[in-house]
PDB file of C-alpha atoms in Angstrom:
ATOM      1  CA  MET A   1      70.393  81.944 100.294  1.00 51.00           C
ATOM      2  CA  ASN A   2      71.709  78.341 100.683  1.00 86.00           C
ATOM      3  CA  ASP A   3      75.237  77.077 101.430  1.00 89.00           C
ATOM      4  CA  ILE A   4      76.344  76.848  98.186  1.00 92.00           C
ATOM      5  CA  LEU A   5      75.536  80.347  96.239  1.00 92.00           C
ATOM      6  CA  PRO A   6      78.234  82.307  98.044  1.00 94.00           C
ATOM      7  CA  TYR A   7      81.107  79.107  96.738  1.00 95.00           C
ATOM      8  CA  ARG A   8      79.608  79.069  93.581  1.00 94.00           C
ATOM      9  CA  ALA A   9      79.743  82.174  92.916  1.00 95.00           C
ATOM     10  CA  MET A  10      83.253  82.993  94.483  1.00 96.00           C
ATOM     11  CA  ALA A  11      83.846  80.060  91.893  1.00 97.00           C
ATOM     12  CA  TYR A  12      82.445  82.018  88.598  1.00 97.00           C
ATOM     13  CA  ASN A  13      84.082  85.093  89.382  1.00 96.00           C
ATOM     14  CA  ASN A  14      87.113  83.443  90.348  1.00 96.00           C
ATOM     15  CA  ALA A  15      86.875  82.287  86.474  1.00 97.00           C
ATOM     16  CA  TRP A  16      85.502  85.610  85.570  1.00 97.00           C
ATOM     17  CA  ALA A  17      88.531  88.047  86.853  1.00 97.00           C
ATOM     18  CA  ASN A  18      91.137  85.246  85.023  1.00 98.00           C
ATOM     19  CA  HIS A  19      90.288  85.336  82.181  1.00 97.00           C
ATOM     20  CA  ARG A  20      90.314  89.570  82.289  1.00 96.00           C
ATOM     21  CA  LEU A  21      92.729  89.111  83.067  1.00 98.00           C
ATOM     22  CA  LEU A  22      94.653  86.762  80.434  1.00 98.00           C
ATOM     23  CA  THR A  23      92.603  88.496  77.876  1.00 97.00           C
ATOM     24  CA  ALA A  24      93.931  91.513  78.729  1.00 98.00           C
ATOM     25  CA  CYS A  25      96.953  90.179  78.279  1.00 98.00           C
ATOM     26  CA  LEU A  26      97.697  88.744  75.033  1.00 98.00           C
ATOM     27  CA  LYS A  27      98.523  92.017  73.851  1.00 98.00           C
ATOM     28  CA  LEU A  28     100.973  91.898  75.005  1.00 97.00           C
ATOM     29  CA  SER A  29     104.413  90.688  73.302  1.00 96.00           C
ATOM     30  CA  GLN A  30     106.192  88.398  75.231  1.00 97.00           C
ATOM     31  CA  ASP A  31     108.961  90.123  75.856  1.00 97.00           C
ATOM     32  CA  GLU A  32     106.096  92.582  78.078  1.00 96.00           C
ATOM     33  CA  PHE A  33     104.926  88.882  79.524  1.00 97.00           C
ATOM     34  CA  THR A  34     108.311  88.164  80.804  1.00 97.00           C
ATOM     35  CA  ALA A  35     110.063  91.299  81.546  1.00 97.00           C
ATOM     36  CA  LYS A  36     111.912  91.790  85.090  1.00 97.00           C
ATOM     37  CA  ARG A  37     109.284  93.452  87.681  1.00 95.00           C
ATOM     38  CA  THR A  38     108.740  93.907  91.110  1.00 91.00           C
ATOM     39  CA  GLY A  39     106.006  91.512  92.493  1.00 89.00           C
ATOM     40  CA  PHE A  40     106.242  88.167  94.794  1.00 92.00           C
ATOM     41  CA  PHE A  41     107.478  86.330  91.896  1.00 94.00           C
ATOM     42  CA  PRO A  42     109.670  88.333  89.228  1.00 96.00           C
ATOM     43  CA  SER A  43     107.500  88.458  86.025  1.00 97.00           C
ATOM     44  CA  LEU A  44     104.342  88.112  84.789  1.00 98.00           C
ATOM     45  CA  ARG A  45     104.552  84.885  82.953  1.00 98.00           C
ATOM     46  CA  ALA A  46     106.335  84.162  86.682  1.00 98.00           C
ATOM     47  CA  THR A  47     103.296  85.201  88.617  1.00 98.00           C
ATOM     48  CA  LEU A  48     100.772  84.131  85.916  1.00 98.00           C
ATOM     49  CA  ASN A  49     101.699  80.204  86.466  1.00 98.00           C
ATOM     50  CA  HIS A  50     102.113  80.379  89.716  1.00 98.00           C
ATOM     51  CA  ILE A  51      98.585  80.777  90.077  1.00 98.00           C
ATOM     52  CA  LEU A  52      98.308  78.453  87.656  1.00 98.00           C
ATOM     53  CA  ILE A  53      99.777  75.701  88.892  1.00 98.00           C
ATOM     54  CA  ILE A  54      98.797  76.203  92.692  1.00 98.00           C
ATOM     55  CA  ASP A  55      94.942  76.178  90.991  1.00 98.00           C
ATOM     56  CA  HIS A  56      96.727  72.340  89.462  1.00 98.00           C
ATOM     57  CA  PHE A  57      97.302  71.526  93.130  1.00 98.00           C
ATOM     58  CA  TYR A  58      94.489  71.916  94.852  1.00 98.00           C
ATOM     59  CA  VAL A  59      91.623  71.274  92.367  1.00 98.00           C
ATOM     60  CA  ASP A  60      93.274  67.810  92.064  1.00 98.00           C
ATOM     61  CA  ALA A  61      93.365  67.986  95.516  1.00 98.00           C
ATOM     62  CA  MET A  62      89.775  68.191  95.415  1.00 98.00           C
ATOM     63  CA  GLU A  63      88.835  66.425  92.560  1.00 98.00           C
ATOM     64  CA  GLY A  64      89.996  62.658  94.605  1.00 96.00           C
ATOM     65  CA  GLY A  65      94.005  63.194  92.719  1.00 95.00           C
ATOM     66  CA  THR A  66      97.322  62.801  94.524  1.00 92.00           C
ATOM     67  CA  LEU A  67      98.949  65.216  92.565  1.00 94.00           C
ATOM     68  CA  GLY A  68     100.572  66.648  95.167  1.00 94.00           C
ATOM     69  CA  PRO A  69     104.573  68.875  95.042  1.00 94.00           C
ATOM     70  CA  ALA A  70     103.959  67.300  91.069  1.00 95.00           C
ATOM     71  CA  ALA A  71     102.117  69.960  90.150  1.00 95.00           C
ATOM     72  CA  TRP A  72     104.737  72.624  90.942  1.00 93.00           C
ATOM     73  CA  ALA A  73     107.655  70.351  88.943  1.00 95.00           C
ATOM     74  CA  ASP A  74     107.604  72.794  86.940  1.00 96.00           C
ATOM     75  CA  GLN A  75     107.354  76.954  87.886  1.00 96.00           C
ATOM     76  CA  GLU A  76     106.417  77.866  84.028  1.00 97.00           C
ATOM     77  CA  PRO A  77     104.690  75.254  82.312  1.00 98.00           C
ATOM     78  CA  CYS A  78     103.392  78.270  80.278  1.00 98.00           C
ATOM     79  CA  PRO A  79     105.657  79.781  78.366  1.00 98.00           C
ATOM     80  CA  THR A  80     102.528  81.963  76.622  1.00 98.00           C
ATOM     81  CA  VAL A  81     100.011  83.967  77.000  1.00 98.00           C
ATOM     82  CA  PRO A  82      97.670  82.619  75.308  1.00 98.00           C
ATOM     83  CA  ALA A  83      99.058  79.018  76.083  1.00 98.00           C
ATOM     84  CA  LEU A  84      98.233  80.524  80.139  1.00 98.00           C
ATOM     85  CA  LYS A  85      95.343  81.453  79.008  1.00 98.00           C
ATOM     86  CA  GLU A  86      94.400  77.636  77.809  1.00 98.00           C
ATOM     87  CA  ALA A  87      95.091  76.033  80.649  1.00 98.00           C
ATOM     88  CA  GLN A  88      93.616  78.406  82.523  1.00 98.00           C
ATOM     89  CA  ALA A  89      90.303  78.050  81.581  1.00 98.00           C
ATOM     90  CA  ALA A  90      91.149  74.140  81.858  1.00 98.00           C
ATOM     91  CA  VAL A  91      91.496  74.432  85.065  1.00 98.00           C
ATOM     92  CA  ASP A  92      88.365  76.756  86.180  1.00 98.00           C
ATOM     93  CA  ARG A  93      86.191  74.660  84.366  1.00 98.00           C
ATOM     94  CA  ARG A  94      87.424  71.625  86.663  1.00 98.00           C
ATOM     95  CA  LEU A  95      87.239  73.828  89.426  1.00 98.00           C
ATOM     96  CA  LEU A  96      83.861  75.580  88.279  1.00 97.00           C
ATOM     97  CA  ALA A  97      82.273  71.064  88.163  1.00 97.00           C
ATOM     98  CA  ILE A  98      83.353  71.081  91.680  1.00 97.00           C
ATOM     99  CA  VAL A  99      81.381  73.350  92.689  1.00 96.00           C
ATOM    100  CA  GLU A 100      78.295  73.071  90.960  1.00 94.00           C
ATOM    101  CA  ALA A 101      78.666  69.141  92.077  1.00 94.00           C
ATOM    102  CA  LEU A 102      78.345  70.704  95.944  1.00 93.00           C
ATOM    103  CA  ASP A 103      75.346  69.844  97.541  1.00 87.00           C
ATOM    104  CA  GLY A 104      75.595  71.516 102.036  1.00 79.00           C
ATOM    105  CA  ALA A 105      77.398  68.234 103.017  1.00 89.00           C
ATOM    106  CA  GLY A 106      79.653  68.536 100.546  1.00 93.00           C
ATOM    107  CA  LEU A 107      81.152  71.107 101.643  1.00 95.00           C
ATOM    108  CA  GLN A 108      81.500  69.699 104.781  1.00 95.00           C
ATOM    109  CA  ARG A 109      83.800  66.711 102.846  1.00 96.00           C
ATOM    110  CA  ILE A 110      87.339  66.182 104.110  1.00 97.00           C
ATOM    111  CA  VAL A 111      90.187  66.936 101.246  1.00 97.00           C
ATOM    112  CA  SER A 112      93.244  64.824 101.148  1.00 97.00           C
ATOM    113  CA  VAL A 113      96.018  67.497 100.017  1.00 97.00           C
ATOM    114  CA  HIS A 114      98.596  65.129  99.549  1.00 95.00           C
ATOM    115  CA  ARG A 115     101.806  67.455 100.421  1.00 93.00           C
ATOM    116  CA  ASP A 116     105.507  66.952 100.168  1.00 89.00           C
ATOM    117  CA  THR A 117     105.382  64.645 103.513  1.00 93.00           C
ATOM    118  CA  SER A 118     102.531  63.780 104.768  1.00 95.00           C
ATOM    119  CA  ILE A 119      98.536  64.206 103.877  1.00 96.00           C
ATOM    120  CA  GLN A 120      96.446  67.329 105.054  1.00 96.00           C
ATOM    121  CA  ARG A 121      93.010  66.834 106.216  1.00 97.00           C
ATOM    122  CA  GLU A 122      91.173  69.712 105.260  1.00 97.00           C
ATOM    123  CA  ARG A 123      87.362  70.186 104.963  1.00 97.00           C
ATOM    124  CA  LEU A 124      86.039  71.704 101.401  1.00 97.00           C
ATOM    125  CA  ASP A 125      84.386  75.166 102.396  1.00 97.00           C
ATOM    126  CA  ARG A 126      87.602  76.156 103.818  1.00 97.00           C
ATOM    127  CA  LEU A 127      90.478  74.472 101.416  1.00 97.00           C
ATOM    128  CA  LEU A 128      87.971  76.301  98.877  1.00 98.00           C
ATOM    129  CA  LEU A 129      88.285  79.562 100.593  1.00 97.00           C
ATOM    130  CA  HIS A 130      92.018  78.985 100.400  1.00 97.00           C
ATOM    131  CA  LEU A 131      92.344  78.691  96.849  1.00 98.00           C
ATOM    132  CA  PHE A 132      90.275  82.262  96.291  1.00 97.00           C
ATOM    133  CA  GLN A 133      92.044  83.387  98.066  1.00 97.00           C
ATOM    134  CA  HIS A 134      95.104  82.750  96.697  1.00 97.00           C
ATOM    135  CA  GLN A 135      93.795  83.889  93.630  1.00 97.00           C
ATOM    136  CA  VAL A 136      92.853  87.075  94.659  1.00 96.00           C
ATOM    137  CA  HIS A 137      96.319  87.962  95.913  1.00 96.00           C
ATOM    138  CA  HIS A 138      98.372  87.142  93.533  1.00 97.00           C
ATOM    139  CA  ARG A 139      96.049  88.358  90.482  1.00 97.00           C
ATOM    140  CA  GLY A 140      95.903  91.665  92.656  1.00 96.00           C
ATOM    141  CA  GLN A 141     100.120  90.576  92.118  1.00 96.00           C
ATOM    142  CA  ALA A 142      99.639  90.532  88.158  1.00 97.00           C
ATOM    143  CA  HIS A 143      97.057  93.624  87.900  1.00 96.00           C
ATOM    144  CA  CYS A 144      99.356  95.744  89.206  1.00 95.00           C
ATOM    145  CA  MET A 145     102.166  94.166  86.655  1.00 96.00           C
ATOM    146  CA  LEU A 146     100.811  95.241  83.659  1.00 96.00           C
ATOM    147  CA  SER A 147      99.939  98.361  85.073  1.00 94.00           C
ATOM    148  CA  GLY A 148     103.386  99.271  84.846  1.00 93.00           C
ATOM    149  CA  THR A 149     103.158  97.671  80.221  1.00 95.00           C
ATOM    150  CA  SER A 150     101.429  99.425  77.120  1.00 93.00           C
ATOM    151  CA  VAL A 151      98.313  97.233  78.305  1.00 96.00           C
ATOM    152  CA  SER A 152      96.159  98.850  80.825  1.00 94.00           C
ATOM    153  CA  PRO A 153      95.187  96.770  83.528  1.00 95.00           C
ATOM    154  CA  PRO A 154      90.982  95.307  83.388  1.00 93.00           C
ATOM    155  CA  GLN A 155      88.449  95.805  86.465  1.00 90.00           C
ATOM    156  CA  LEU A 156      89.069  93.177  88.408  1.00 91.00           C
ATOM    157  CA  ASP A 157      86.762  94.692  91.082  1.00 87.00           C
ATOM    158  CA  GLU A 158      83.323  93.876  90.272  1.00 82.00           C
ATOM    159  CA  PHE A 159      81.382  90.741  92.144  1.00 85.00           C
ATOM    160  CA  PHE A 160      78.625  90.703  89.536  1.00 88.00           C
ATOM    161  CA  ALA A 161      76.178  94.002  90.641  1.00 87.00           C
ATOM    162  CA  VAL A 162      72.705  92.722  89.462  1.00 89.00           C
ATOM    163  CA  GLY A 163      72.620  95.900  87.524  1.00 90.00           C
ATOM    164  CA  GLU A 164      76.196  95.821  86.147  1.00 91.00           C
ATOM    165  CA  ALA A 165      74.703  92.581  83.623  1.00 91.00           C
ATOM    166  CA  PRO A 166      75.064  94.249  81.192  1.00 92.00           C
ATOM    167  CA  LEU A 167      78.764  95.338  81.113  1.00 91.00           C
ATOM    168  CA  ARG A 168      79.418  91.903  81.291  1.00 93.00           C
ATOM    169  CA  ALA A 169      77.119  90.587  78.935  1.00 93.00           C
ATOM    170  CA  ALA A 170      79.799  90.150  76.021  1.00 94.00           C
ATOM    171  CA  GLU A 171      82.214  87.984  78.116  1.00 94.00           C
ATOM    172  CA  PHE A 172      79.561  85.842  80.244  1.00 94.00           C
ATOM    173  CA  ALA A 173      78.864  85.282  76.794  1.00 94.00           C
ATOM    174  CA  GLU A 174      82.369  84.523  75.495  1.00 94.00           C
ATOM    175  CA  LEU A 175      82.779  81.434  78.353  1.00 94.00           C
ATOM    176  CA  GLY A 176      79.070  80.359  77.975  1.00 93.00           C
ATOM    177  CA  TRP A 177      77.234  81.434  80.344  1.00 94.00           C
ATOM    178  CA  THR A 178      74.124  83.250  82.269  1.00 91.00           C
ATOM    179  CA  GLU A 179      73.673  85.255  85.177  1.00 92.00           C
ATOM    180  CA  GLU A 180      71.532  82.009  85.945  1.00 90.00           C
ATOM    181  CA  ASN A 181      74.709  79.665  86.077  1.00 87.00           C
ATOM    182  CA  ILE A 182      75.347  81.128  88.815  1.00 88.00           C
ATOM    183  CA  TRP A 183      72.755  82.676  90.584  1.00 86.00           C
ATOM    184  CA  GLY A 184      69.906  80.361  90.079  1.00 79.00           C
ATOM    185  CA  GLU A 185      66.138  81.445  90.662  1.00 55.00           C
ATOM    186  CA  GLN A 186      68.063  84.476  92.805  1.00 48.00           C
ATOM    187  CA  THR A 187      68.802  86.297  89.429  1.00 42.00           C
ATOM    188  CA  ARG A 188      66.149  88.967  90.317  1.00 38.00           C
TER     189      ARG A 188
END
């Protein structure tokens, strides 16, 4: 296994989980999407928008941008699930592009993260792991909130087992992916 493969696999798994969760959320009424729920954030809309804005914050930094705290100037930039699904897919594609362009030295690259009053300097590998953990944490909260609605939450705890490739083939086709995109020569 090369140094980049785990990061590439995590980025694809992250985008796939977002796709699955937001596709399920498309079945919600707007009232269910905005209803007050128990969690770190008070609704599915707030929780899922939080994931989006923090992704914008970190992905922009990884791209060399200076967006910084302006990323969360609007805490809920996407009022509806369709808007959120589109915006999340766009930032997920940006993250995939970052990871796809990496080589071993790229993981060691120092990223400038523009904070409110300072610039944090962090290695890219550590920043990626932080972002993946943030995503998993808040998607789990949204998953739990979704279980209190009329929509059954999708399974999100899978990680591309070889024998389960046929089970995700339709979703991969929707996303324009193949198993080779993730694993390269190591699909067997």
